[in-house]
Amino acid sequence: MNIKRIAVLTTGGDAPGMNAAVRAVVRYGIHKNLEVMGVFRGWWGLINQELKVFDRRCVSGIINQGGTVLKTARCPEFLTEEGQGRAYDTIKKYAIDGLVAIGGDGSFRAAHSFGNKYNVACVGIPASIDNDINGIDVTIGSDTAINTALSAIDNIRDTATSMERIFVVEVMGRGSGYIALQVALAGGCENVIIPERKCDLEAICHDIVNGNLRGKISWIIVVAEGVAKADDIAAEITKTTGLETRSVILGHIQRGGRPTAFSRTLALTLGQAAVDCLIEGGRDKAVGFSQGKLVEVDLKEAI
Ligand code: F6P
């Protein structure tokens, strides 16, 4: 089938670089003689017919902005039959031949279920700070989030060293320990607690006490939100070691900010790849890099 019109949306948690991906889809789509519609607020916009035709200028000046100009939302209604039915009405009404969904794991699950049920060609672009898409090396936004969290940890290091304190820093990532591991390595942190590996807090406390006896003055322990709360870990360390321990939750600051060069260029490449995938008849796919090569992965494998 020759496709004429595609739509693009961003869904789930925003990630820095989503705008660069939207820009790439719109401009490359137009370059390939497609009409491109932008859908606002993710699946919600598809259900409620909040969409418009985008021209090249609609995506001017956004490549360097965090967040998403299309807005995004978590949309439980899209998990219902009624919600998906209404979204399909929009697809028919606007004669949309293919949909590009920019988002993370939850977005891909929704695209997979909707696309198969209503026979709509859906292609996913992985964009999430969590980097939790199967079969794809790295998601748009995770590099930026890591650098944001790292900069915060570097700041914490200054005060931890000066005041001779132990800090437990909680980072985002949902069920994934990717951000935690990367910032712990890059920040020279003493310990990292991630969902992928069993944590031995007793051993950590033992190391802290021994280190303290040798004159070691400060510690930074990074904890992924998917495994424990920083407050609980800090309280346990204080109780076991008798040493003052502070907790910091980095939270949503990790989701914002200007995308790094890596997040932007990844977004540009994947935006183009998603449009090519739809033109070539691809459906139910995610585009991304795997071991450095540009690939298309079945959505059911990716989620
Ligand atoms: O999926 C991105 C993410 O930032 C996760 O790391 C985090 O657990 C979640 O979204 C927070 O979601 P919300 O902003 O809806 O509270």
PDB file of C-alpha atoms and ligand atoms in Angstrom:
ATOM      1  CA  MET A   1       0.000   0.000   0.000  1.00  0.00           C
ATOM      2  CA  ASN A   2       1.231   3.497  -0.835  1.00  0.00           C
ATOM      3  CA  ILE A   3       0.996   5.556   2.321  1.00  0.00           C
ATOM      4  CA  LYS A   4       0.002   9.195   2.091  1.00  0.00           C
ATOM      5  CA  ARG A   5      -0.605  10.423   5.579  1.00  0.00           C
ATOM      6  CA  ILE A   6       1.041   9.526   8.874  1.00  0.00           C
ATOM      7  CA  ALA A   7       0.569  10.774  12.432  1.00  0.00           C
ATOM      8  CA  VAL A   8       3.102  11.196  15.195  1.00  0.00           C
ATOM      9  CA  LEU A   9       2.542  11.329  18.946  1.00  0.00           C
ATOM     10  CA  THR A  10       4.602  11.300  22.141  1.00  0.00           C
ATOM     11  CA  THR A  11       3.291   9.223  25.042  1.00  0.00           C
ATOM     12  CA  GLY A  12       4.141   8.250  28.613  1.00  0.00           C
ATOM     13  CA  GLY A  13       6.857  10.053  30.565  1.00  0.00           C
ATOM     14  CA  ASP A  14       8.562  12.775  28.516  1.00  0.00           C
ATOM     15  CA  ALA A  15      12.222  12.309  27.684  1.00  0.00           C
ATOM     16  CA  PRO A  16      14.787  14.878  26.471  1.00  0.00           C
ATOM     17  CA  GLY A  17      15.166  14.417  22.728  1.00  0.00           C
ATOM     18  CA  MET A  18      11.494  13.696  22.047  1.00  0.00           C
ATOM     19  CA  ASN A  19      11.256  17.056  20.283  1.00  0.00           C
ATOM     20  CA  ALA A  20      14.189  16.233  18.048  1.00  0.00           C
ATOM     21  CA  ALA A  21      12.427  12.969  17.139  1.00  0.00           C
ATOM     22  CA  VAL A  22       9.145  14.768  16.357  1.00  0.00           C
ATOM     23  CA  ARG A  23      11.052  17.241  14.193  1.00  0.00           C
ATOM     24  CA  ALA A  24      12.759  14.437  12.298  1.00  0.00           C
ATOM     25  CA  VAL A  25       9.506  12.549  11.679  1.00  0.00           C
ATOM     26  CA  VAL A  26       7.742  15.695  10.447  1.00  0.00           C
ATOM     27  CA  ARG A  27      10.517  16.999   8.222  1.00  0.00           C
ATOM     28  CA  TYR A  28      11.618  13.669   6.802  1.00  0.00           C
ATOM     29  CA  GLY A  29       7.986  12.644   6.266  1.00  0.00           C
ATOM     30  CA  ILE A  30       7.356  15.849   4.293  1.00  0.00           C
ATOM     31  CA  HIS A  31      10.585  15.270   2.368  1.00  0.00           C
ATOM     32  CA  LYS A  32       9.185  11.858   1.375  1.00  0.00           C
ATOM     33  CA  ASN A  33       5.957  13.520   0.145  1.00  0.00           C
ATOM     34  CA  LEU A  34       3.842  12.407   3.089  1.00  0.00           C
ATOM     35  CA  GLU A  35       1.395  14.522   4.986  1.00  0.00           C
ATOM     36  CA  VAL A  36       2.291  14.434   8.672  1.00  0.00           C
ATOM     37  CA  MET A  37      -0.169  15.084  11.494  1.00  0.00           C
ATOM     38  CA  GLY A  38       0.906  15.843  15.041  1.00  0.00           C
ATOM     39  CA  VAL A  39      -1.307  14.350  17.745  1.00  0.00           C
ATOM     40  CA  PHE A  40      -1.430  16.232  21.045  1.00  0.00           C
ATOM     41  CA  ARG A  41      -1.207  14.593  24.493  1.00  0.00           C
ATOM     42  CA  GLY A  42      -0.418  11.116  23.227  1.00  0.00           C
ATOM     43  CA  TRP A  43      -3.148   8.470  23.079  1.00  0.00           C
ATOM     44  CA  TRP A  44      -5.534  10.916  24.735  1.00  0.00           C
ATOM     45  CA  GLY A  45      -5.269  13.157  21.662  1.00  0.00           C
ATOM     46  CA  LEU A  46      -5.970  10.262  19.342  1.00  0.00           C
ATOM     47  CA  ILE A  47      -9.076   9.374  21.348  1.00  0.00           C
ATOM     48  CA  ASN A  48     -10.268  12.985  21.479  1.00  0.00           C
ATOM     49  CA  GLN A  49      -9.268  14.054  17.964  1.00  0.00           C
ATOM     50  CA  GLU A  50      -6.693  16.587  19.104  1.00  0.00           C
ATOM     51  CA  LEU A  51      -4.461  16.633  16.046  1.00  0.00           C
ATOM     52  CA  LYS A  52      -3.435  18.860  13.169  1.00  0.00           C
ATOM     53  CA  VAL A  53      -1.367  18.807  10.017  1.00  0.00           C
ATOM     54  CA  PHE A  54       2.205  19.859  10.719  1.00  0.00           C
ATOM     55  CA  ASP A  55       4.359  21.752   8.255  1.00  0.00           C
ATOM     56  CA  ARG A  56       8.130  22.174   8.468  1.00  0.00           C
ATOM     57  CA  ARG A  57       7.812  25.358  10.501  1.00  0.00           C
ATOM     58  CA  CYS A  58       5.684  23.717  13.196  1.00  0.00           C
ATOM     59  CA  VAL A  59       8.866  22.024  14.396  1.00  0.00           C
ATOM     60  CA  SER A  60      11.249  24.972  14.067  1.00  0.00           C
ATOM     61  CA  GLY A  61      13.448  25.813  17.033  1.00  0.00           C
ATOM     62  CA  ILE A  62      12.626  22.720  19.087  1.00  0.00           C
ATOM     63  CA  ILE A  63      15.658  20.503  18.496  1.00  0.00           C
ATOM     64  CA  ASN A  64      17.360  21.842  21.611  1.00  0.00           C
ATOM     65  CA  GLN A  65      14.324  21.774  23.917  1.00  0.00           C
ATOM     66  CA  GLY A  66      13.573  19.171  26.572  1.00  0.00           C
ATOM     67  CA  GLY A  67      10.020  17.896  27.063  1.00  0.00           C
ATOM     68  CA  THR A  68       7.733  17.579  24.066  1.00  0.00           C
ATOM     69  CA  VAL A  69       5.869  20.242  22.105  1.00  0.00           C
ATOM     70  CA  LEU A  70       3.214  17.620  21.330  1.00  0.00           C
ATOM     71  CA  LYS A  71       2.640  17.246  25.098  1.00  0.00           C
ATOM     72  CA  THR A  72       2.311  13.821  26.607  1.00  0.00           C
ATOM     73  CA  ALA A  73       0.095  12.052  29.096  1.00  0.00           C
ATOM     74  CA  ARG A  74      -0.491   8.780  30.828  1.00  0.00           C
ATOM     75  CA  CYS A  75      -3.790   7.565  29.406  1.00  0.00           C
ATOM     76  CA  PRO A  76      -5.504   4.660  31.187  1.00  0.00           C
ATOM     77  CA  GLU A  77      -8.500   5.145  28.843  1.00  0.00           C
ATOM     78  CA  PHE A  78      -6.426   3.841  25.951  1.00  0.00           C
ATOM     79  CA  LEU A  79      -6.205   0.504  27.743  1.00  0.00           C
ATOM     80  CA  THR A  80      -9.978   0.115  27.422  1.00  0.00           C
ATOM     81  CA  GLU A  81     -11.861  -1.203  24.409  1.00  0.00           C
ATOM     82  CA  GLU A  82     -13.918   1.967  24.234  1.00  0.00           C
ATOM     83  CA  GLY A  83     -10.827   4.197  24.268  1.00  0.00           C
ATOM     84  CA  GLN A  84      -9.096   2.228  21.519  1.00  0.00           C
ATOM     85  CA  GLY A  85     -12.327   2.162  19.489  1.00  0.00           C
ATOM     86  CA  ARG A  86     -12.549   5.947  19.626  1.00  0.00           C
ATOM     87  CA  ALA A  87      -8.886   6.260  18.682  1.00  0.00           C
ATOM     88  CA  TYR A  88      -9.549   4.059  15.657  1.00  0.00           C
ATOM     89  CA  ASP A  89     -12.452   6.335  14.669  1.00  0.00           C
ATOM     90  CA  THR A  90      -9.901   9.176  14.519  1.00  0.00           C
ATOM     91  CA  ILE A  91      -7.546   7.067  12.406  1.00  0.00           C
ATOM     92  CA  LYS A  92     -10.376   6.405   9.915  1.00  0.00           C
ATOM     93  CA  LYS A  93     -11.763   9.939   9.940  1.00  0.00           C
ATOM     94  CA  TYR A  94      -8.373  11.465   9.126  1.00  0.00           C
ATOM     95  CA  ALA A  95      -7.310   8.643   6.764  1.00  0.00           C
ATOM     96  CA  ILE A  96      -4.110   8.017   8.699  1.00  0.00           C
ATOM     97  CA  ASP A  97      -2.072   5.236   7.077  1.00  0.00           C
ATOM     98  CA  GLY A  98       0.579   4.891   9.739  1.00  0.00           C
ATOM     99  CA  LEU A  99       1.326   5.972  13.272  1.00  0.00           C
ATOM    100  CA  VAL A 100       4.662   6.802  14.872  1.00  0.00           C
ATOM    101  CA  ALA A 101       4.553   6.422  18.659  1.00  0.00           C
ATOM    102  CA  ILE A 102       7.460   8.038  20.479  1.00  0.00           C
ATOM    103  CA  GLY A 103       7.702   6.699  24.020  1.00  0.00           C
ATOM    104  CA  GLY A 104       8.834   3.939  26.315  1.00  0.00           C
ATOM    105  CA  ASP A 105       7.765   0.486  27.343  1.00  0.00           C
ATOM    106  CA  GLY A 106       4.159   1.391  28.242  1.00  0.00           C
ATOM    107  CA  SER A 107       3.734   3.279  24.968  1.00  0.00           C
ATOM    108  CA  PHE A 108       5.020   0.325  22.984  1.00  0.00           C
ATOM    109  CA  ARG A 109       2.629  -2.047  24.771  1.00  0.00           C
ATOM    110  CA  ALA A 110      -0.270   0.228  23.869  1.00  0.00           C
ATOM    111  CA  ALA A 111       0.876   0.575  20.234  1.00  0.00           C
ATOM    112  CA  HIS A 112       1.284  -3.194  19.918  1.00  0.00           C
ATOM    113  CA  SER A 113      -2.182  -3.920  21.280  1.00  0.00           C
ATOM    114  CA  PHE A 114      -3.922  -1.154  19.280  1.00  0.00           C
ATOM    115  CA  GLY A 115      -2.087  -1.807  16.015  1.00  0.00           C
ATOM    116  CA  ASN A 116      -2.873  -5.501  16.036  1.00  0.00           C
ATOM    117  CA  LYS A 117      -6.472  -5.157  17.099  1.00  0.00           C
ATOM    118  CA  TYR A 118      -7.377  -2.526  14.493  1.00  0.00           C
ATOM    119  CA  ASN A 119      -4.837  -3.372  11.827  1.00  0.00           C
ATOM    120  CA  VAL A 120      -3.136   0.004  12.084  1.00  0.00           C
ATOM    121  CA  ALA A 121       0.535   0.243  11.060  1.00  0.00           C
ATOM    122  CA  CYS A 122       2.349   1.397  14.199  1.00  0.00           C
ATOM    123  CA  VAL A 123       6.077   2.027  14.527  1.00  0.00           C
ATOM    124  CA  GLY A 124       7.659   2.896  17.870  1.00  0.00           C
ATOM    125  CA  ILE A 125      10.592   5.210  18.500  1.00  0.00           C
ATOM    126  CA  PRO A 126      12.158   4.369  21.881  1.00  0.00           C
ATOM    127  CA  ALA A 127      12.248   7.507  24.017  1.00  0.00           C
ATOM    128  CA  SER A 128      12.373   7.145  27.777  1.00  0.00           C
ATOM    129  CA  ILE A 129      14.911   8.036  30.423  1.00  0.00           C
ATOM    130  CA  ASP A 130      14.587   4.468  31.776  1.00  0.00           C
ATOM    131  CA  ASN A 131      16.356   2.702  28.878  1.00  0.00           C
ATOM    132  CA  ASP A 132      14.220  -0.383  29.393  1.00  0.00           C
ATOM    133  CA  ILE A 133      13.373  -1.471  25.841  1.00  0.00           C
ATOM    134  CA  ASN A 134      14.318  -5.013  25.017  1.00  0.00           C
ATOM    135  CA  GLY A 135      16.599  -5.565  22.009  1.00  0.00           C
ATOM    136  CA  ILE A 136      17.552  -1.891  21.726  1.00  0.00           C
ATOM    137  CA  ASP A 137      20.851  -0.547  23.060  1.00  0.00           C
ATOM    138  CA  VAL A 138      19.711   2.857  24.174  1.00  0.00           C
ATOM    139  CA  THR A 139      16.577   4.997  24.298  1.00  0.00           C
ATOM    140  CA  ILE A 140      16.341   8.676  23.407  1.00  0.00           C
ATOM    141  CA  GLY A 141      16.722  10.737  26.584  1.00  0.00           C
ATOM    142  CA  SER A 142      18.555   8.286  28.789  1.00  0.00           C
ATOM    143  CA  ASP A 143      21.964   9.826  28.065  1.00  0.00           C
ATOM    144  CA  THR A 144      20.621  13.271  28.980  1.00  0.00           C
ATOM    145  CA  ALA A 145      19.030  11.984  32.195  1.00  0.00           C
ATOM    146  CA  ILE A 146      22.262  10.275  33.204  1.00  0.00           C
ATOM    147  CA  ASN A 147      24.232  13.481  32.695  1.00  0.00           C
ATOM    148  CA  THR A 148      21.641  15.475  34.663  1.00  0.00           C
ATOM    149  CA  ALA A 149      21.751  13.002  37.546  1.00  0.00           C
ATOM    150  CA  LEU A 150      25.534  12.883  37.365  1.00  0.00           C
ATOM    151  CA  SER A 151      25.815  16.628  37.664  1.00  0.00           C
ATOM    152  CA  ALA A 152      23.618  16.491  40.798  1.00  0.00           C
ATOM    153  CA  ILE A 153      25.745  13.701  42.250  1.00  0.00           C
ATOM    154  CA  ASP A 154      28.926  15.699  41.602  1.00  0.00           C
ATOM    155  CA  ASN A 155      27.356  18.524  43.624  1.00  0.00           C
ATOM    156  CA  ILE A 156      26.404  16.131  46.407  1.00  0.00           C
ATOM    157  CA  ARG A 157      29.993  14.847  46.423  1.00  0.00           C
ATOM    158  CA  ASP A 158      31.220  18.348  47.329  1.00  0.00           C
ATOM    159  CA  THR A 159      29.042  18.610  50.403  1.00  0.00           C
ATOM    160  CA  ALA A 160      29.464  14.935  51.342  1.00  0.00           C
ATOM    161  CA  THR A 161      33.247  15.329  51.362  1.00  0.00           C
ATOM    162  CA  SER A 162      33.187  18.684  53.153  1.00  0.00           C
ATOM    163  CA  MET A 163      30.809  17.602  55.895  1.00  0.00           C
ATOM    164  CA  GLU A 164      32.047  14.023  56.081  1.00  0.00           C
ATOM    165  CA  ARG A 165      28.689  12.456  55.519  1.00  0.00           C
ATOM    166  CA  ILE A 166      27.112   9.461  53.935  1.00  0.00           C
ATOM    167  CA  PHE A 167      24.525  10.142  51.214  1.00  0.00           C
ATOM    168  CA  VAL A 168      21.983   7.841  49.660  1.00  0.00           C
ATOM    169  CA  VAL A 169      20.798   9.227  46.311  1.00  0.00           C
ATOM    170  CA  GLU A 170      17.652   7.856  44.675  1.00  0.00           C
ATOM    171  CA  VAL A 171      17.404   8.019  40.899  1.00  0.00           C
ATOM    172  CA  MET A 172      14.563   7.209  38.502  1.00  0.00           C
ATOM    173  CA  GLY A 173      14.334   4.274  36.128  1.00  0.00           C
ATOM    174  CA  ARG A 174      11.119   2.471  37.065  1.00  0.00           C
ATOM    175  CA  GLY A 175      12.048  -1.248  37.074  1.00  0.00           C
ATOM    176  CA  SER A 176      15.436  -0.612  35.489  1.00  0.00           C
ATOM    177  CA  GLY A 177      18.760   0.073  37.221  1.00  0.00           C
ATOM    178  CA  TYR A 178      20.357   1.574  34.102  1.00  0.00           C
ATOM    179  CA  ILE A 179      20.496   5.214  35.227  1.00  0.00           C
ATOM    180  CA  ALA A 180      21.645   4.177  38.710  1.00  0.00           C
ATOM    181  CA  LEU A 181      24.474   2.015  37.402  1.00  0.00           C
ATOM    182  CA  GLN A 182      25.694   4.573  34.872  1.00  0.00           C
ATOM    183  CA  VAL A 183      25.769   7.483  37.316  1.00  0.00           C
ATOM    184  CA  ALA A 184      27.333   5.368  40.045  1.00  0.00           C
ATOM    185  CA  LEU A 185      30.148   4.360  37.699  1.00  0.00           C
ATOM    186  CA  ALA A 186      30.661   7.811  36.203  1.00  0.00           C
ATOM    187  CA  GLY A 187      30.342   9.536  39.583  1.00  0.00           C
ATOM    188  CA  GLY A 188      32.800   7.227  41.346  1.00  0.00           C
ATOM    189  CA  CYS A 189      30.109   6.306  43.851  1.00  0.00           C
ATOM    190  CA  GLU A 190      30.906   3.744  46.516  1.00  0.00           C
ATOM    191  CA  ASN A 191      27.847   1.542  46.062  1.00  0.00           C
ATOM    192  CA  VAL A 192      24.867   1.099  43.797  1.00  0.00           C
ATOM    193  CA  ILE A 193      21.619  -0.702  44.558  1.00  0.00           C
ATOM    194  CA  ILE A 194      19.662  -1.849  41.486  1.00  0.00           C
ATOM    195  CA  PRO A 195      16.674  -4.129  40.870  1.00  0.00           C
ATOM    196  CA  GLU A 196      18.746  -6.431  38.642  1.00  0.00           C
ATOM    197  CA  ARG A 197      21.014  -7.553  41.475  1.00  0.00           C
ATOM    198  CA  LYS A 198      20.324  -8.675  45.041  1.00  0.00           C
ATOM    199  CA  CYS A 199      21.440  -6.047  47.528  1.00  0.00           C
ATOM    200  CA  ASP A 200      23.409  -6.951  50.649  1.00  0.00           C
ATOM    201  CA  LEU A 201      22.841  -3.902  52.832  1.00  0.00           C
ATOM    202  CA  GLU A 202      24.538  -5.573  55.762  1.00  0.00           C
ATOM    203  CA  ALA A 203      27.737  -5.898  53.711  1.00  0.00           C
ATOM    204  CA  ILE A 204      27.480  -2.255  52.657  1.00  0.00           C
ATOM    205  CA  CYS A 205      27.137  -1.192  56.315  1.00  0.00           C
ATOM    206  CA  HIS A 206      30.084  -3.390  57.241  1.00  0.00           C
ATOM    207  CA  ASP A 207      32.213  -1.696  54.538  1.00  0.00           C
ATOM    208  CA  ILE A 208      31.138   1.725  55.763  1.00  0.00           C
ATOM    209  CA  VAL A 209      32.144   0.972  59.360  1.00  0.00           C
ATOM    210  CA  ASN A 210      35.481  -0.512  58.288  1.00  0.00           C
ATOM    211  CA  GLY A 211      36.132   2.338  55.896  1.00  0.00           C
ATOM    212  CA  ASN A 212      35.328   4.818  58.630  1.00  0.00           C
ATOM    213  CA  LEU A 213      37.847   3.160  60.949  1.00  0.00           C
ATOM    214  CA  ARG A 214      40.480   3.561  58.201  1.00  0.00           C
ATOM    215  CA  GLY A 215      39.627   7.269  57.942  1.00  0.00           C
ATOM    216  CA  LYS A 216      37.303   7.203  54.949  1.00  0.00           C
ATOM    217  CA  ILE A 217      35.110  10.213  55.398  1.00  0.00           C
ATOM    218  CA  SER A 218      32.260  10.143  52.917  1.00  0.00           C
ATOM    219  CA  TRP A 219      30.143   7.776  50.868  1.00  0.00           C
ATOM    220  CA  ILE A 220      27.641   8.081  48.082  1.00  0.00           C
ATOM    221  CA  ILE A 221      25.294   5.173  47.567  1.00  0.00           C
ATOM    222  CA  VAL A 222      23.052   5.344  44.513  1.00  0.00           C
ATOM    223  CA  VAL A 223      19.724   3.545  44.713  1.00  0.00           C
ATOM    224  CA  ALA A 224      17.385   2.887  41.785  1.00  0.00           C
ATOM    225  CA  GLU A 225      13.786   3.823  42.589  1.00  0.00           C
ATOM    226  CA  GLY A 226      12.597   0.394  41.426  1.00  0.00           C
ATOM    227  CA  VAL A 227      14.331  -1.437  44.251  1.00  0.00           C
ATOM    228  CA  ALA A 228      14.097   0.693  47.408  1.00  0.00           C
ATOM    229  CA  LYS A 229      13.486   4.136  48.804  1.00  0.00           C
ATOM    230  CA  ALA A 230      16.502   6.293  49.642  1.00  0.00           C
ATOM    231  CA  ASP A 231      14.903   7.295  52.959  1.00  0.00           C
ATOM    232  CA  ASP A 232      14.575   3.667  54.078  1.00  0.00           C
ATOM    233  CA  ILE A 233      18.134   2.762  53.054  1.00  0.00           C
ATOM    234  CA  ALA A 234      19.517   5.859  54.799  1.00  0.00           C
ATOM    235  CA  ALA A 235      17.572   5.093  57.995  1.00  0.00           C
ATOM    236  CA  GLU A 236      18.852   1.518  57.978  1.00  0.00           C
ATOM    237  CA  ILE A 237      22.465   2.643  57.472  1.00  0.00           C
ATOM    238  CA  THR A 238      22.209   5.157  60.315  1.00  0.00           C
ATOM    239  CA  LYS A 239      20.689   2.498  62.583  1.00  0.00           C
ATOM    240  CA  THR A 240      23.321  -0.140  61.773  1.00  0.00           C
ATOM    241  CA  THR A 241      26.457   2.022  61.602  1.00  0.00           C
ATOM    242  CA  GLY A 242      25.566   4.859  63.971  1.00  0.00           C
ATOM    243  CA  LEU A 243      26.807   7.293  61.296  1.00  0.00           C
ATOM    244  CA  GLU A 244      24.729  10.212  60.097  1.00  0.00           C
ATOM    245  CA  THR A 245      23.279   9.410  56.665  1.00  0.00           C
ATOM    246  CA  ARG A 246      21.328  11.796  54.433  1.00  0.00           C
ATOM    247  CA  SER A 247      18.982  10.903  51.622  1.00  0.00           C
ATOM    248  CA  VAL A 248      18.302  12.788  48.392  1.00  0.00           C
ATOM    249  CA  ILE A 249      15.630  11.981  45.810  1.00  0.00           C
ATOM    250  CA  LEU A 250      16.564  13.435  42.422  1.00  0.00           C
ATOM    251  CA  GLY A 251      13.056  12.885  41.025  1.00  0.00           C
ATOM    252  CA  HIS A 252      11.684  14.696  38.003  1.00  0.00           C
ATOM    253  CA  ILE A 253      14.684  16.981  37.462  1.00  0.00           C
ATOM    254  CA  GLN A 254      16.121  13.947  35.665  1.00  0.00           C
ATOM    255  CA  ARG A 255      13.400  14.163  33.029  1.00  0.00           C
ATOM    256  CA  GLY A 256      13.984  17.761  31.975  1.00  0.00           C
ATOM    257  CA  GLY A 257      16.693  19.894  30.462  1.00  0.00           C
ATOM    258  CA  ARG A 258      18.306  20.333  27.092  1.00  0.00           C
ATOM    259  CA  PRO A 259      18.955  17.041  25.339  1.00  0.00           C
ATOM    260  CA  THR A 260      22.608  16.096  24.942  1.00  0.00           C
ATOM    261  CA  ALA A 261      24.099  15.864  21.454  1.00  0.00           C
ATOM    262  CA  PHE A 262      23.813  12.078  21.712  1.00  0.00           C
ATOM    263  CA  SER A 263      20.089  12.171  22.576  1.00  0.00           C
ATOM    264  CA  ARG A 264      19.445  14.588  19.705  1.00  0.00           C
ATOM    265  CA  THR A 265      21.341  12.753  16.989  1.00  0.00           C
ATOM    266  CA  LEU A 266      19.834   9.439  18.074  1.00  0.00           C
ATOM    267  CA  ALA A 267      16.394  11.048  17.805  1.00  0.00           C
ATOM    268  CA  LEU A 268      17.118  12.383  14.315  1.00  0.00           C
ATOM    269  CA  THR A 269      18.299   9.001  13.054  1.00  0.00           C
ATOM    270  CA  LEU A 270      15.396   7.102  14.593  1.00  0.00           C
ATOM    271  CA  GLY A 271      12.820   9.629  13.362  1.00  0.00           C
ATOM    272  CA  GLN A 272      14.000   9.060   9.816  1.00  0.00           C
ATOM    273  CA  ALA A 273      14.148   5.267  10.337  1.00  0.00           C
ATOM    274  CA  ALA A 274      10.565   5.174  11.633  1.00  0.00           C
ATOM    275  CA  VAL A 275       9.253   7.008   8.561  1.00  0.00           C
ATOM    276  CA  ASP A 276      11.232   4.719   6.228  1.00  0.00           C
ATOM    277  CA  CYS A 277       9.876   1.712   8.113  1.00  0.00           C
ATOM    278  CA  LEU A 278       6.271   2.838   7.513  1.00  0.00           C
ATOM    279  CA  ILE A 279       6.951   3.671   3.846  1.00  0.00           C
ATOM    280  CA  GLU A 280       8.409   0.198   3.354  1.00  0.00           C
ATOM    281  CA  GLY A 281       5.275  -1.376   4.796  1.00  0.00           C
ATOM    282  CA  GLY A 282       6.591  -1.991   8.322  1.00  0.00           C
ATOM    283  CA  ARG A 283       4.057  -2.429  11.110  1.00  0.00           C
ATOM    284  CA  ASP A 284       4.197  -3.447  14.733  1.00  0.00           C
ATOM    285  CA  LYS A 285       7.901  -2.540  14.869  1.00  0.00           C
ATOM    286  CA  ALA A 286      10.254  -0.452  16.944  1.00  0.00           C
ATOM    287  CA  VAL A 287      13.331   1.152  15.418  1.00  0.00           C
ATOM    288  CA  GLY A 288      16.589   1.473  17.292  1.00  0.00           C
ATOM    289  CA  PHE A 289      20.242   0.554  17.478  1.00  0.00           C
ATOM    290  CA  SER A 290      21.294  -2.912  18.517  1.00  0.00           C
ATOM    291  CA  GLN A 291      25.010  -3.511  19.011  1.00  0.00           C
ATOM    292  CA  GLY A 292      25.609  -0.327  17.070  1.00  0.00           C
ATOM    293  CA  LYS A 293      23.479  -1.302  14.048  1.00  0.00           C
ATOM    294  CA  LEU A 294      20.181   0.306  13.048  1.00  0.00           C
ATOM    295  CA  VAL A 295      17.490  -2.376  13.382  1.00  0.00           C
ATOM    296  CA  GLU A 296      13.747  -2.928  13.377  1.00  0.00           C
ATOM    297  CA  VAL A 297      12.521  -5.004  16.304  1.00  0.00           C
ATOM    298  CA  ASP A 298       9.030  -6.542  16.622  1.00  0.00           C
ATOM    299  CA  LEU A 299       7.098  -4.567  19.213  1.00  0.00           C
ATOM    300  CA  LYS A 300       6.228  -7.768  21.045  1.00  0.00           C
ATOM    301  CA  GLU A 301       9.966  -8.446  21.502  1.00  0.00           C
ATOM    302  CA  ALA A 302      10.679  -4.866  22.512  1.00  0.00           C
ATOM    303  CA  ILE A 303       8.176  -4.729  25.374  1.00  0.00           C
TER     304      ILE A 303
HETATM  305  O1  F6P B   1       9.235   6.261  32.704  1.00  0.00           O
HETATM  306  C1  F6P B   1       9.864   7.466  33.014  1.00  0.00           C
HETATM  307  C2  F6P B   1       9.690   7.782  34.492  1.00  0.00           C
HETATM  308  O2  F6P B   1      10.353   9.011  34.740  1.00  0.00           O
HETATM  309  C3  F6P B   1      10.192   6.708  35.452  1.00  0.00           C
HETATM  310  O3  F6P B   1      11.582   6.731  35.625  1.00  0.00           O
HETATM  311  C4  F6P B   1       9.426   7.052  36.689  1.00  0.00           C
HETATM  312  O4  F6P B   1       9.255   5.935  37.516  1.00  0.00           O
HETATM  313  C5  F6P B   1       8.099   7.509  36.140  1.00  0.00           C
HETATM  314  O5  F6P B   1       8.333   7.926  34.801  1.00  0.00           O
HETATM  315  C6  F6P B   1       7.443   8.617  36.904  1.00  0.00           C
HETATM  316  O6  F6P B   1       6.213   8.865  36.316  1.00  0.00           O
HETATM  317  P1  F6P B   1       5.296  10.123  36.624  1.00  0.00           P
HETATM  318  O7  F6P B   1       5.993  11.330  36.091  1.00  0.00           O
HETATM  319  O8  F6P B   1       4.024   9.823  35.899  1.00  0.00           O
HETATM  320  O9  F6P B   1       5.164  10.158  38.103  1.00  0.00           O
END
